[in-house]
CSV table of C-alpha atoms in Angstrom, one decimal:
chain,number,residue,atom,x,y,z
V,3,MET,CA,14.0,-20.6,21.7
V,4,ILE,CA,17.0,-21.0,19.3
V,5,TYR,CA,16.7,-24.8,19.6
V,6,ILE,CA,13.0,-24.6,18.6
V,7,LYS,CA,13.9,-22.5,15.5
V,8,LEU,CA,16.6,-25.0,14.5
V,9,ILE,CA,14.2,-27.9,14.9
V,10,LEU,CA,11.5,-26.1,12.8
V,11,ASN,CA,14.1,-25.3,10.1
V,12,PHE,CA,15.2,-29.0,10.1
V,13,LEU,CA,11.6,-30.2,9.8
V,14,GLY,CA,11.1,-27.7,7.0
V,15,GLU,CA,14.1,-29.1,5.1
V,16,ILE,CA,12.7,-32.7,5.4
V,17,ILE,CA,9.2,-31.8,4.4
V,18,SER,CA,10.1,-29.4,1.5
V,19,PRO,CA,10.9,-32.1,-1.1
V,20,LEU,CA,7.6,-33.8,-0.3
V,21,ILE,CA,5.2,-30.9,-0.7
V,22,GLY,CA,6.7,-29.1,-3.7
V,23,GLU,CA,6.4,-25.4,-4.6
V,24,ASN,CA,2.7,-25.5,-5.5
V,25,SER,CA,1.8,-26.9,-2.1
V,26,LYS,CA,4.0,-24.2,-0.4
V,27,ASN,CA,2.0,-21.5,-2.3
V,28,VAL,CA,-1.2,-23.1,-1.2
V,29,PHE,CA,-0.1,-23.1,2.4
V,30,SER,CA,1.0,-19.5,2.1
V,31,LYS,CA,-2.3,-18.4,0.7
V,32,MET,CA,-4.2,-20.3,3.3
V,33,TYR,CA,-2.3,-18.7,6.1
V,34,SER,CA,-2.7,-15.2,4.5
V,35,HIS,CA,-6.5,-15.7,4.4
V,36,PHE,CA,-6.4,-16.7,8.1
V,37,TYR,CA,-4.2,-13.6,8.8
V,38,THR,CA,-6.7,-11.4,6.9
V,39,GLY,CA,-9.5,-12.7,9.1
V,40,THR,CA,-7.7,-11.4,12.2
V,41,LYS,CA,-7.7,-7.8,10.7
V,42,ILE,CA,-11.1,-7.5,8.9
V,43,LYS,CA,-13.0,-6.2,11.8
V,44,LYS,CA,-10.5,-3.4,12.3
V,45,PHE,CA,-11.1,-1.8,8.9
V,46,ALA,CA,-14.0,0.6,8.2
V,47,SER,CA,-15.1,-2.0,5.6
V,48,TRP,CA,-13.5,-4.9,3.9
V,49,GLY,CA,-14.8,-6.5,0.7
V,50,THR,CA,-15.4,-10.2,0.2
V,51,GLY,CA,-12.4,-12.0,-1.4
V,52,SER,CA,-9.8,-9.4,-0.5
V,53,VAL,CA,-6.6,-10.7,1.1
V,54,LEU,CA,-3.8,-9.2,3.1
V,55,TYR,CA,-0.7,-11.3,2.7
V,56,TYR,CA,1.3,-12.0,5.8
V,57,LYS,CA,3.4,-10.2,6.9
V,58,PRO,CA,2.9,-6.4,6.4
V,59,ASN,CA,5.4,-4.0,7.8
V,60,ASN,CA,3.1,-1.5,9.2
V,61,LEU,CA,-0.7,-1.1,9.6
V,62,GLN,CA,-2.2,2.0,11.3
V,63,GLY,CA,-5.6,3.6,11.5
V,64,LEU,CA,-7.5,0.7,9.8
V,65,ASN,CA,-10.8,2.1,11.1
V,66,HIS,CA,-10.2,5.0,8.6
V,67,ILE,CA,-9.7,2.6,5.6
V,68,LYS,CA,-12.2,1.0,3.2
V,69,VAL,CA,-11.3,-1.8,0.9
V,70,GLY,CA,-13.4,-3.2,-1.9
V,71,TYR,CA,-13.8,-6.9,-2.9
V,72,ASN,CA,-11.2,-9.2,-4.5
V,73,THR,CA,-8.3,-6.8,-3.8
V,74,THR,CA,-4.9,-8.3,-3.0
V,75,PHE,CA,-2.1,-6.7,-0.9
V,76,ALA,CA,1.2,-8.6,-1.2
V,77,LYS,CA,3.8,-8.9,1.6
V,78,GLY,CA,5.7,-6.0,3.0
V,79,LEU,CA,2.7,-3.6,2.9
V,80,GLN,CA,2.7,-0.3,4.8
V,81,LEU,CA,-0.9,1.0,5.0
V,82,THR,CA,-1.4,4.0,7.3
V,83,ALA,CA,-4.2,6.5,7.8
V,84,ARG,CA,-3.8,9.2,10.4
V,85,ALA,CA,-6.8,11.2,11.3
V,86,LYS,CA,-6.2,14.8,12.5
V,87,ASP,CA,-8.6,14.2,15.3
V,88,LYS,CA,-7.9,10.8,17.0
V,89,PHE,CA,-11.6,10.5,17.9
V,90,ALA,CA,-12.8,11.1,14.3
V,91,GLN,CA,-14.4,8.3,12.3
V,92,GLU,CA,-14.2,9.6,8.8
V,93,VAL,CA,-12.7,7.4,6.0
V,94,ILE,CA,-9.3,8.7,4.8
V,95,ILE,CA,-8.3,5.9,2.4
V,96,THR,CA,-10.7,4.3,0.0
V,97,ILE,CA,-9.4,1.4,-2.1
V,98,GLY,CA,-11.5,-0.2,-4.8
V,99,SER,CA,-12.2,-3.7,-6.0
V,100,ASN,CA,-10.1,-6.1,-8.0
V,101,CYS,CA,-6.9,-4.2,-7.3
V,102,ILE,CA,-3.4,-5.8,-7.0
V,103,PHE,CA,-0.7,-4.2,-4.9
V,104,ARG,CA,2.6,-6.0,-5.3
V,105,ASP,CA,5.3,-6.4,-2.6
V,106,ASN,CA,6.5,-3.5,-0.4
V,107,ASN,CA,3.8,-0.9,-1.4
V,108,HIS,CA,3.5,2.1,0.9
V,109,ILE,CA,0.1,3.9,1.1
V,110,SER,CA,-0.1,6.7,3.6
V,111,ALA,CA,-2.7,9.4,4.2
V,112,THR,CA,-3.4,12.3,6.5
V,113,ASN,CA,-5.7,14.0,4.0
V,114,LYS,CA,-7.6,11.7,1.5
V,115,ILE,CA,-6.5,8.9,-0.8
V,116,TYR,CA,-9.0,7.4,-3.3
V,117,ILE,CA,-7.9,4.4,-5.4
V,118,GLY,CA,-10.4,3.1,-8.0
V,119,ASP,CA,-11.1,-0.4,-9.3
V,120,TYR,CA,-8.7,-2.7,-11.2
V,121,VAL,CA,-5.6,-0.7,-10.2
V,122,LEU,CA,-2.4,-2.7,-10.6
V,123,THR,CA,1.0,-1.8,-9.1
V,124,GLY,CA,4.5,-3.0,-9.4
V,125,THR,CA,6.8,-3.4,-6.3
V,126,ASN,CA,8.0,-0.7,-4.0
V,127,VAL,CA,5.3,1.8,-5.0
V,128,LEU,CA,4.7,4.9,-2.7
V,129,ILE,CA,1.3,6.6,-2.7
V,130,CYS,CA,1.5,9.3,0.0
V,131,ASP,CA,-0.3,12.5,0.5
V,132,ASN,CA,1.9,13.8,3.3
V,133,ALA,CA,5.4,14.7,4.4
V,134,HIS,CA,7.3,15.3,7.6
V,135,GLY,CA,6.6,19.1,7.8
V,136,ASN,CA,6.9,21.7,5.0
V,137,SER,CA,10.0,23.2,3.5
V,138,THR,CA,10.2,26.3,5.7
V,139,LEU,CA,13.4,27.1,7.5
V,140,LYS,CA,11.6,26.8,10.8
V,141,ASN,CA,10.6,23.3,10.0
V,142,LEU,CA,14.0,22.3,8.6
V,143,ARG,CA,15.5,23.1,12.0
V,144,ILE,CA,13.3,20.5,13.7
V,145,PRO,CA,14.4,16.8,13.5
V,146,PRO,CA,12.2,15.2,10.7
V,147,VAL,CA,10.6,12.6,13.1
V,148,LYS,CA,9.4,15.5,15.3
V,149,ARG,CA,7.8,17.6,12.6
V,150,LYS,CA,4.0,17.7,12.2
V,151,LEU,CA,2.8,15.8,9.2
V,152,TYR,CA,1.9,18.2,6.3
V,153,SER,CA,-0.3,17.6,3.3
V,154,LYS,CA,-0.7,19.8,0.2
V,155,GLY,CA,-3.9,17.9,-0.7
V,156,GLY,CA,-5.3,14.4,-1.3
V,157,ILE,CA,-4.6,11.8,-4.1
V,158,PHE,CA,-7.2,10.5,-6.6
V,159,ILE,CA,-6.3,7.4,-8.7
V,160,GLY,CA,-9.0,6.4,-11.2
V,161,ASN,CA,-10.0,2.9,-12.4
V,162,ASN,CA,-7.7,0.7,-14.5
V,163,VAL,CA,-4.5,2.6,-13.7
V,164,TRP,CA,-1.2,0.7,-14.0
V,165,ILE,CA,1.7,1.9,-11.7
V,166,GLY,CA,5.2,0.6,-12.4
V,167,ASN,CA,7.9,-0.5,-10.0
V,168,ASN,CA,9.4,2.2,-7.6
V,169,ALA,CA,6.9,4.9,-8.7
V,170,CYS,CA,6.1,7.7,-6.2
V,171,ILE,CA,2.7,9.4,-6.3
V,172,LEU,CA,2.8,12.5,-4.1
V,173,SER,CA,0.2,14.8,-2.6
V,174,ASN,CA,-2.4,16.9,-4.4
V,175,VAL,CA,-2.4,14.7,-7.5
V,176,LYS,CA,-5.2,13.3,-9.7
V,177,ILE,CA,-4.5,10.3,-12.0
V,178,GLY,CA,-7.2,9.7,-14.6
V,179,GLU,CA,-8.8,6.4,-15.6
V,180,GLY,CA,-6.6,4.1,-17.7
V,181,ALA,CA,-3.4,6.0,-17.1
V,182,ILE,CA,0.0,4.4,-16.9
V,183,ILE,CA,2.7,5.5,-14.5
V,184,GLY,CA,6.2,4.4,-15.6
V,185,ALA,CA,8.7,2.7,-13.4
V,186,ASN,CA,10.7,5.1,-11.1
V,187,ALA,CA,8.4,8.0,-12.0
V,188,VAL,CA,7.8,10.7,-9.4
V,189,VAL,CA,4.3,12.1,-9.9
V,190,THR,CA,3.8,15.6,-8.6
V,191,LYS,CA,1.2,16.9,-11.1
V,192,ASP,CA,-2.1,15.5,-12.5
V,193,VAL,CA,-2.1,12.8,-15.2
V,194,PRO,CA,-5.0,12.9,-17.6
V,195,PRO,CA,-7.0,9.8,-18.4
V,196,TYR,CA,-5.4,7.3,-20.8
V,197,GLN,CA,-2.0,9.1,-20.7
V,198,ILE,CA,1.5,7.7,-19.9
V,199,ALA,CA,3.6,9.6,-17.3
V,200,VAL,CA,7.4,8.9,-17.0
V,201,GLY,CA,10.4,10.5,-15.4
V,202,VAL,CA,11.4,12.7,-12.4
V,203,PRO,CA,9.3,14.7,-12.1
V,204,ALA,CA,6.9,12.7,-14.2
V,205,LYS,CA,5.8,14.2,-17.6
V,206,ASN,CA,3.1,13.0,-19.9
V,207,ILE,CA,4.1,11.4,-23.2
V,208,LYS,CA,2.1,11.0,-26.3
V,209,ILE,CA,0.3,7.8,-27.0
V,210,GLN,CA,0.5,6.5,-30.6
């Protein structure tokens, strides 16, 4: 196996100067559309033109997830929906159309997550409506990986929202249309439409 990898690396070095960066990007996009095709049927619904870049880190519960059209998920995606009843068919995550999720986004729901149209994120964004247990002493005595997932409520993100790098959006939060979430912000409370939220925990700042 190691020899095959070395041969492939060697061939890549030879071909690389001939195909150029633009061609590499084309091949990457083509393969990502092929990879997307292997996953489409597993989603509750998948819109035309949406693409899942190879390779995501973790995909779970796709039958509980709806995705609109022309939405892009970049590499390193973690997308997980965990129904309370393994036989349930309800949609837990709904993602709109014309959205762009940059590298290493993590979207996880046990309750409900709704994301509107034209949402744009930076890299390393967390949108998660659950945690490993609550903060009671009884739970804290249990190893985190063995705690039951706990949610305070779902997440709603309106249309045209921009979410900066490394932002965290936690449970029981509503982000209104046109809002901006600053880089590194931790959102634990609602953000009204057309407001900017920054800081830890995130606070709304005035718009000029």
